[in-house]
Coordinates of C-alpha atoms and ligand atoms in Angstrom, one line a residue:
M1 CA 97.6 5.9 74.6
D2 CA 98.0 9.7 74.0
T3 CA 101.3 10.2 72.2
I4 CA 103.2 13.5 72.9
K5 CA 104.4 14.6 69.4
I6 CA 107.1 17.3 69.3
D7 CA 109.1 18.2 66.2
L8 CA 112.3 19.9 67.3
K9 CA 112.4 22.2 64.3
D10 CA 115.2 24.6 63.7
S11 CA 112.8 27.4 64.4
L12 CA 112.1 26.2 67.9
D13 CA 114.1 28.2 70.5
L14 CA 116.9 26.5 72.4
E15 CA 115.2 26.6 75.7
K16 CA 112.1 24.8 74.4
K17 CA 114.3 22.2 72.7
V18 CA 116.1 21.5 76.0
E19 CA 112.8 21.3 77.8
Y20 CA 111.4 18.7 75.4
L21 CA 114.6 16.7 75.4
E22 CA 114.5 16.7 79.2
L23 CA 110.8 15.5 79.1
A24 CA 111.8 12.7 76.7
A25 CA 114.7 11.6 79.0
R26 CA 112.3 11.6 82.0
I27 CA 109.8 9.4 80.1
L28 CA 112.6 7.0 79.2
D29 CA 113.8 7.0 82.8
A30 CA 110.4 6.1 84.0
G31 CA 110.2 3.1 81.7
G32 CA 108.4 4.7 78.7
V33 CA 109.0 4.5 75.0
V34 CA 110.1 7.4 72.8
A35 CA 110.7 7.6 69.1
F36 CA 113.7 9.8 68.2
P37 CA 115.7 10.9 65.2
T38 CA 119.1 9.3 64.3
E39 CA 121.3 9.9 61.3
T40 CA 120.4 6.5 59.9
V41 CA 116.6 6.1 60.4
Y42 CA 114.3 7.1 63.3
G43 CA 114.6 4.8 66.4
L44 CA 112.0 3.6 68.9
G45 CA 113.8 3.8 72.2
A46 CA 113.5 2.6 75.7
D47 CA 116.0 2.3 78.7
A48 CA 118.2 -0.6 77.5
L49 CA 118.8 -1.8 81.1
N50 CA 115.1 -1.9 82.0
P51 CA 113.5 -5.2 80.9
S52 CA 109.8 -4.0 81.2
A53 CA 110.6 -0.8 79.3
V54 CA 112.3 -2.8 76.5
A55 CA 109.3 -5.2 76.4
K56 CA 107.1 -2.2 75.4
I57 CA 109.1 -1.7 72.2
F58 CA 108.2 -5.2 71.0
V59 CA 104.5 -4.6 71.6
A60 CA 104.5 -1.1 69.9
K61 CA 106.2 -2.4 66.8
G62 CA 104.6 -5.8 66.7
R63 CA 108.2 -7.2 66.7
P64 CA 108.9 -10.9 67.0
Q65 CA 110.3 -11.6 70.5
D66 CA 113.4 -13.4 69.2
N67 CA 114.7 -10.4 67.3
P68 CA 117.3 -8.6 69.5
L69 CA 117.7 -4.9 69.9
I70 CA 120.8 -2.8 69.5
I71 CA 121.8 -0.4 72.2
H72 CA 122.8 3.2 71.6
V73 CA 125.5 4.9 73.7
A74 CA 126.9 8.4 73.9
D75 CA 130.5 7.4 74.7
R76 CA 133.1 5.1 73.2
D77 CA 133.8 3.5 76.6
I78 CA 131.4 0.6 76.4
S79 CA 133.1 -1.8 78.9
R80 CA 130.1 -1.7 81.3
Y81 CA 127.9 -3.2 78.7
V82 CA 130.1 -5.6 76.6
K83 CA 133.3 -7.7 77.2
G84 CA 136.1 -9.2 75.2
I85 CA 136.4 -6.1 73.0
P86 CA 139.2 -6.9 70.5
D87 CA 141.7 -4.2 69.7
R88 CA 140.6 -4.3 66.1
A89 CA 137.1 -3.5 67.1
K90 CA 138.4 -0.5 69.1
V91 CA 140.2 0.8 65.9
V92 CA 136.9 0.5 64.0
M93 CA 134.9 2.3 66.7
E94 CA 137.6 5.0 66.9
R95 CA 137.3 5.6 63.2
F96 CA 133.6 5.4 62.6
W97 CA 131.9 6.5 65.9
P98 CA 129.9 8.5 66.4
G99 CA 128.2 7.3 63.2
P100 CA 126.2 4.7 61.3
L101 CA 128.0 1.5 62.5
T102 CA 126.8 -1.1 65.0
I103 CA 129.3 -3.5 66.6
I104 CA 128.2 -6.9 68.0
L105 CA 130.1 -8.1 71.1
E106 CA 129.6 -10.4 74.0
K107 CA 127.2 -8.7 76.5
Q108 CA 127.8 -8.0 80.2
D109 CA 125.1 -9.2 82.6
I110 CA 123.9 -5.7 83.1
V111 CA 122.3 -5.9 79.6
P112 CA 119.0 -7.8 80.2
E113 CA 118.0 -10.8 78.1
E114 CA 114.9 -8.9 77.0
T115 CA 117.2 -6.5 75.1
S116 CA 119.4 -9.2 73.5
A117 CA 116.5 -11.5 73.0
G118 CA 118.3 -14.2 74.9
L119 CA 121.5 -14.0 72.9
P120 CA 124.9 -13.8 74.7
T121 CA 125.8 -10.9 72.5
V122 CA 124.5 -7.4 71.9
G123 CA 124.8 -4.8 69.2
V124 CA 126.2 -1.3 70.2
R125 CA 126.1 1.9 68.3
M126 CA 127.1 5.5 69.1
P127 CA 124.9 7.6 66.8
S128 CA 126.1 11.0 65.5
D129 CA 122.7 12.7 65.5
P130 CA 122.8 15.5 68.1
V131 CA 119.3 14.9 69.4
A132 CA 120.0 11.1 69.8
L133 CA 123.3 11.8 71.6
E134 CA 121.8 14.4 73.9
L135 CA 118.9 12.1 74.8
I136 CA 121.2 9.3 75.7
R137 CA 123.4 11.7 77.8
R138 CA 120.3 13.0 79.7
L139 CA 119.0 9.5 80.4
G140 CA 122.5 8.5 81.6
R141 CA 122.0 4.9 80.3
P142 CA 122.1 3.3 76.9
I143 CA 118.9 3.5 74.8
A144 CA 117.7 0.2 73.2
A145 CA 116.2 1.1 69.8
P146 CA 115.2 -0.7 66.7
S147 CA 114.0 1.3 63.7
A148 CA 110.8 3.1 64.5
N149 CA 108.5 1.4 62.0
I150 CA 105.8 -1.1 62.5
S151 CA 107.5 -4.5 62.0
G152 CA 107.9 -5.3 58.3
R153 CA 107.4 -1.8 57.0
P154 CA 110.1 0.5 55.5
S155 CA 112.0 2.3 58.2
P156 CA 110.9 5.9 58.9
T157 CA 113.3 8.6 57.9
S158 CA 111.2 11.6 59.0
F159 CA 109.1 12.8 61.9
Q160 CA 105.9 12.5 59.8
R161 CA 106.6 8.9 58.8
C162 CA 107.1 8.0 62.5
V163 CA 103.9 9.6 63.5
E164 CA 102.2 7.6 60.7
D165 CA 103.3 4.3 62.2
L166 CA 103.4 5.0 65.9
D167 CA 100.9 7.6 66.9
G168 CA 98.9 6.2 69.8
K169 CA 101.3 3.4 70.4
V170 CA 104.2 5.1 72.2
D171 CA 104.6 7.8 74.9
M172 CA 106.4 10.3 72.8
I173 CA 107.6 11.0 69.2
L174 CA 110.5 13.5 68.9
G175 CA 111.3 15.0 65.5
G176 CA 114.6 16.2 64.3
G177 CA 114.6 16.6 60.5
R178 CA 115.1 14.0 57.8
S179 CA 117.6 11.2 58.5
I180 CA 120.6 12.1 56.4
V181 CA 121.8 8.6 55.8
G182 CA 118.4 7.0 55.2
L183 CA 119.4 3.3 55.7
E184 CA 120.0 1.5 59.0
S185 CA 123.6 1.2 60.3
T186 CA 126.2 -1.2 59.0
I187 CA 126.4 -4.1 61.4
V188 CA 129.8 -5.9 62.1
D189 CA 129.9 -8.9 64.3
Y190 CA 133.1 -8.8 66.4
S191 CA 132.0 -11.7 68.7
V192 CA 133.4 -14.0 66.0
F193 CA 136.7 -14.1 64.2
P194 CA 137.1 -13.2 61.4
P195 CA 134.6 -10.4 62.0
R196 CA 131.6 -10.4 59.7
V197 CA 129.4 -7.7 58.2
L198 CA 125.8 -8.8 58.9
R199 CA 124.1 -5.8 57.4
P200 CA 125.7 -3.5 54.8
G201 CA 125.1 0.2 55.2
F202 CA 126.5 3.7 54.7
I203 CA 129.9 2.6 56.2
T204 CA 130.9 0.4 53.2
I205 CA 132.8 -2.8 53.2
E206 CA 135.6 -1.0 51.5
M207 CA 135.8 1.6 54.2
L208 CA 135.7 -1.0 57.0
R209 CA 138.5 -3.1 55.4
E210 CA 140.7 0.0 55.4
A211 CA 140.5 -0.1 59.2
D212 CA 140.4 -3.9 59.6
S213 CA 141.4 -5.9 56.5
D214 CA 140.1 -9.2 58.1
I215 CA 136.5 -8.2 57.9
L216 CA 134.4 -10.6 55.8
Y217 CA 131.3 -9.9 53.8
E218 CA 129.2 -12.3 51.9
P219 CA 125.7 -11.5 50.8
S220 CA 124.6 -14.8 52.4
F221 CA 125.5 -13.5 55.9
T222 CA 122.8 -10.9 55.5
Q223 CA 120.0 -13.1 54.1
A224 CA 117.4 -15.3 55.6
G225 CA 119.2 -18.5 56.7
E226 CA 118.7 -22.1 57.5
D227 CA 120.4 -20.5 60.5
E228 CA 123.7 -21.8 61.4
G229 CA 126.1 -19.2 62.6
P230 CA 125.9 -15.8 64.0
K231 CA 123.6 -14.1 61.4
A232 CA 121.3 -11.3 62.5
P233 CA 118.1 -12.9 63.7
G234 CA 116.1 -10.1 62.2
M235 CA 117.2 -11.1 58.7
K236 CA 114.7 -14.0 58.5
Y237 CA 111.6 -11.8 58.7
R238 CA 109.8 -9.9 56.0
H239 CA 111.4 -6.5 55.7
Y240 CA 110.9 -3.0 54.4
S241 CA 107.8 -4.0 52.5
P242 CA 105.7 -1.4 50.8
K243 CA 102.0 -2.3 50.5
A244 CA 102.1 -3.2 46.9
P245 CA 104.3 -6.1 45.6
L246 CA 107.7 -4.9 44.4
I247 CA 109.6 -6.4 41.4
I248 CA 113.3 -5.5 40.6
V249 CA 114.6 -5.7 37.1
K250 CA 118.3 -6.1 36.8
G251 CA 120.7 -6.1 33.8
D252 CA 121.9 -4.0 30.9
K253 CA 120.3 -0.5 31.0
N254 CA 118.4 -0.6 27.7
K255 CA 117.1 -4.1 28.3
V256 CA 115.9 -3.1 31.8
V257 CA 114.0 -0.1 30.3
D258 CA 112.4 -2.3 27.7
K259 CA 111.5 -5.0 30.2
I260 CA 110.0 -2.5 32.6
T261 CA 108.1 -0.8 29.8
S262 CA 106.6 -4.1 28.6
L263 CA 105.7 -5.2 32.1
V264 CA 104.0 -1.8 32.8
Q265 CA 101.9 -2.2 29.6
N266 CA 100.8 -5.7 30.6
Y267 CA 99.9 -4.7 34.1
I268 CA 97.9 -1.6 32.9
E269 CA 96.0 -3.8 30.5
E270 CA 95.0 -5.9 33.5
G271 CA 93.7 -2.7 35.0
R272 CA 96.5 -2.4 37.6
R273 CA 98.2 0.9 38.6
V274 CA 101.9 0.7 38.4
G275 CA 104.7 2.5 40.3
I276 CA 108.2 2.8 38.7
I277 CA 111.5 3.4 40.4
G278 CA 114.6 4.4 38.6
P279 CA 117.4 7.1 38.5
A280 CA 116.2 10.6 37.8
E281 CA 117.7 10.5 34.3
R282 CA 115.1 7.8 33.3
R283 CA 112.0 10.0 33.8
K284 CA 111.8 10.5 30.0
D285 CA 111.9 6.7 29.4
Y286 CA 108.9 6.1 31.6
P287 CA 106.3 8.7 30.7
P288 CA 103.0 8.4 32.5
F289 CA 101.5 5.5 30.5
M290 CA 97.7 5.5 29.8
E291 CA 96.5 8.6 31.6
G292 CA 98.1 8.2 35.0
M293 CA 97.9 4.5 35.3
S294 CA 101.7 4.5 35.9
V295 CA 103.8 6.9 38.0
F296 CA 107.5 7.3 38.1
I297 CA 109.4 8.4 41.3
P298 CA 113.1 9.0 40.9
L299 CA 115.6 7.4 43.2
G300 CA 118.8 9.3 43.1
D301 CA 120.8 9.8 39.9
E302 CA 122.4 7.3 37.7
E303 CA 125.9 7.9 39.0
G304 CA 125.8 9.5 42.5
D305 CA 124.5 7.1 45.2
S306 CA 124.0 8.6 48.6
G307 CA 120.7 10.1 47.4
K308 CA 119.5 6.6 46.7
A309 CA 120.2 5.5 50.3
R310 CA 118.7 8.7 51.7
D311 CA 115.4 8.4 49.7
L312 CA 114.8 4.7 49.3
F313 CA 112.4 4.2 52.3
E314 CA 110.6 7.4 51.6
V315 CA 110.0 6.5 48.0
L316 CA 108.6 3.1 49.0
R317 CA 106.3 4.9 51.4
Q318 CA 105.2 7.4 48.7
F319 CA 104.0 4.5 46.6
D320 CA 101.9 3.4 49.6
D321 CA 100.3 6.9 49.7
L322 CA 99.6 6.7 45.9
D323 CA 98.0 3.3 46.4
V324 CA 99.6 1.7 43.4
D325 CA 98.9 -2.0 42.8
I326 CA 102.5 -3.0 41.8
I327 CA 105.9 -1.4 41.9
L328 CA 108.7 -2.1 39.3
S329 CA 112.2 -0.9 40.2
E330 CA 115.5 -0.8 38.3
A331 CA 118.2 -2.6 40.2
V332 CA 121.0 -0.5 41.8
K333 CA 124.6 -1.1 41.0
E334 CA 126.2 -3.0 43.9
E335 CA 129.2 -1.1 44.8
G336 CA 130.0 1.4 47.6
I337 CA 126.7 2.3 49.3
G338 CA 124.9 0.7 46.4
T339 CA 125.4 -2.6 48.1
A340 CA 123.3 -1.5 51.0
V341 CA 120.7 0.1 48.8
M342 CA 120.3 -3.1 46.8
N343 CA 120.3 -5.2 50.0
R344 CA 117.2 -3.3 51.3
L345 CA 115.5 -3.1 47.9
S346 CA 116.0 -6.9 47.4
K347 CA 114.5 -7.6 50.8
A348 CA 111.6 -5.2 50.2
S349 CA 110.9 -7.2 47.1
G350 CA 111.1 -10.6 48.9
F351 CA 114.0 -11.3 46.5
N352 CA 111.7 -11.0 43.5
I353 CA 114.3 -10.1 40.9
I354 CA 114.1 -10.5 37.2
E355 CA 117.4 -10.7 35.3
V356 CA 117.4 -9.5 31.7
Ligands
LIG1 O1 120.7 2.4 62.2 C1 120.3 1.5 63.0 O2 120.9 0.5 63.3 C2 118.8 1.8 63.5 C3 118.8 3.1 64.3 C4 117.6 3.3 65.1 O3 120.0 3.1 65.2 N1 118.4 0.7 64.3 C5 118.1 -0.5 63.7 O4 117.6 -1.5 64.6 O5 118.1 -0.7 62.5 P1 116.8 -2.8 64.1 O6 116.4 -3.5 65.3 O7 115.7 -2.4 63.2 O8 117.9 -3.7 63.3 C6 118.9 -4.3 64.1 C7 119.3 -5.6 63.4 C8 118.2 -6.7 63.4 O9 118.2 -7.3 62.2 C9 118.7 -7.6 64.5 O10 118.3 -8.9 64.3 C10 120.2 -7.5 64.4 O11 120.4 -6.1 64.2 N2 120.9 -7.7 65.7 C11 120.7 -7.1 66.9 N3 121.4 -7.7 67.9 C12 122.1 -8.7 67.3 C13 123.0 -9.7 67.8 N4 123.4 -9.7 69.1 N5 123.5 -10.6 66.9 C14 123.1 -10.5 65.6 N6 122.3 -9.6 65.1 C15 121.7 -8.7 65.9
LIG2 MG1 114.4 -2.5 61.5

């Protein structure tokens, strides 16, 4: 398939941008699939109300059929698509939409089973990215969209990374700069009481609880389960994986540096090339060991944390480009958005975490 690839760069004049957005909306209207930017990660979209269009998303991504999609809306009035919206969910939507938050509710019949993967519920999100919002408005219907990666890979946060995964597999790829959040939306399940966070994200548990103090979060909600209860079906699959195995080292800072250093030396002796992830301040602790057999890529700073969220998936993909044999990462402190960063990092490692 020939993929139309258009980066809506700032330098493009407004008329052209509108023309391409209109083309993307027409492709969606006709049942095609279009990758597009959102503030979290790029999405791979299709008309959420068209079962055969939605089916194409699963094929393009190689996504398991039992993993439901979330639908993206451009308006807070979602009563056509979901029912039984508790007032507490309305408060949360009012506060955080448009933005990186997905709410799960009981679906209306208009949302096809293909979109919800047979579940009686559906996830809904109103993104804040202007290109995403304009595309939904022009289509006039919700857009079903998972992250725009090949299943199992780190989610794409730029036009270029989308092209890498999806060129030739979808009708169109629209670019709109780097995703400013960098991690997928926080998911809260409001089809149950008390409501549960199924996936941590940029909207933190602390922020959510200010709007609704009953919201529950336990890391076990977000992990692969023996599957009782309303966990996100997607959680049981391999996720966010770079090509090389990833190991996380967690604990006191000095011990972590010592452990990573000794592991690096062992791996290099075995002839393996090693990637190292840590805060920017740590560059001096991890000099290139043995003539470029190791390479350090910083992930944010020791203290600030939104940079870690924004860059995590991009850093994992950079190690793919460098073709390292193994990646060692310092753990990230699990508070604020660090909870979401560590959630994705842990999954990317297949929960391969060494505590020191
Ligand atoms: O930020 C985001 O949410 C991005 C952008 C494109 O909007 N989308 C995204 O979609 O991350 P996806 O499909 O990669 O992740 C959605 C997750 C999956 O783990 C899926 O299993 C879960 O949400 N999910 C979807 N519908 C659900 C439902 N009705 N009940 C429980 N989990 C659900
Ligand atoms: Mg995904």
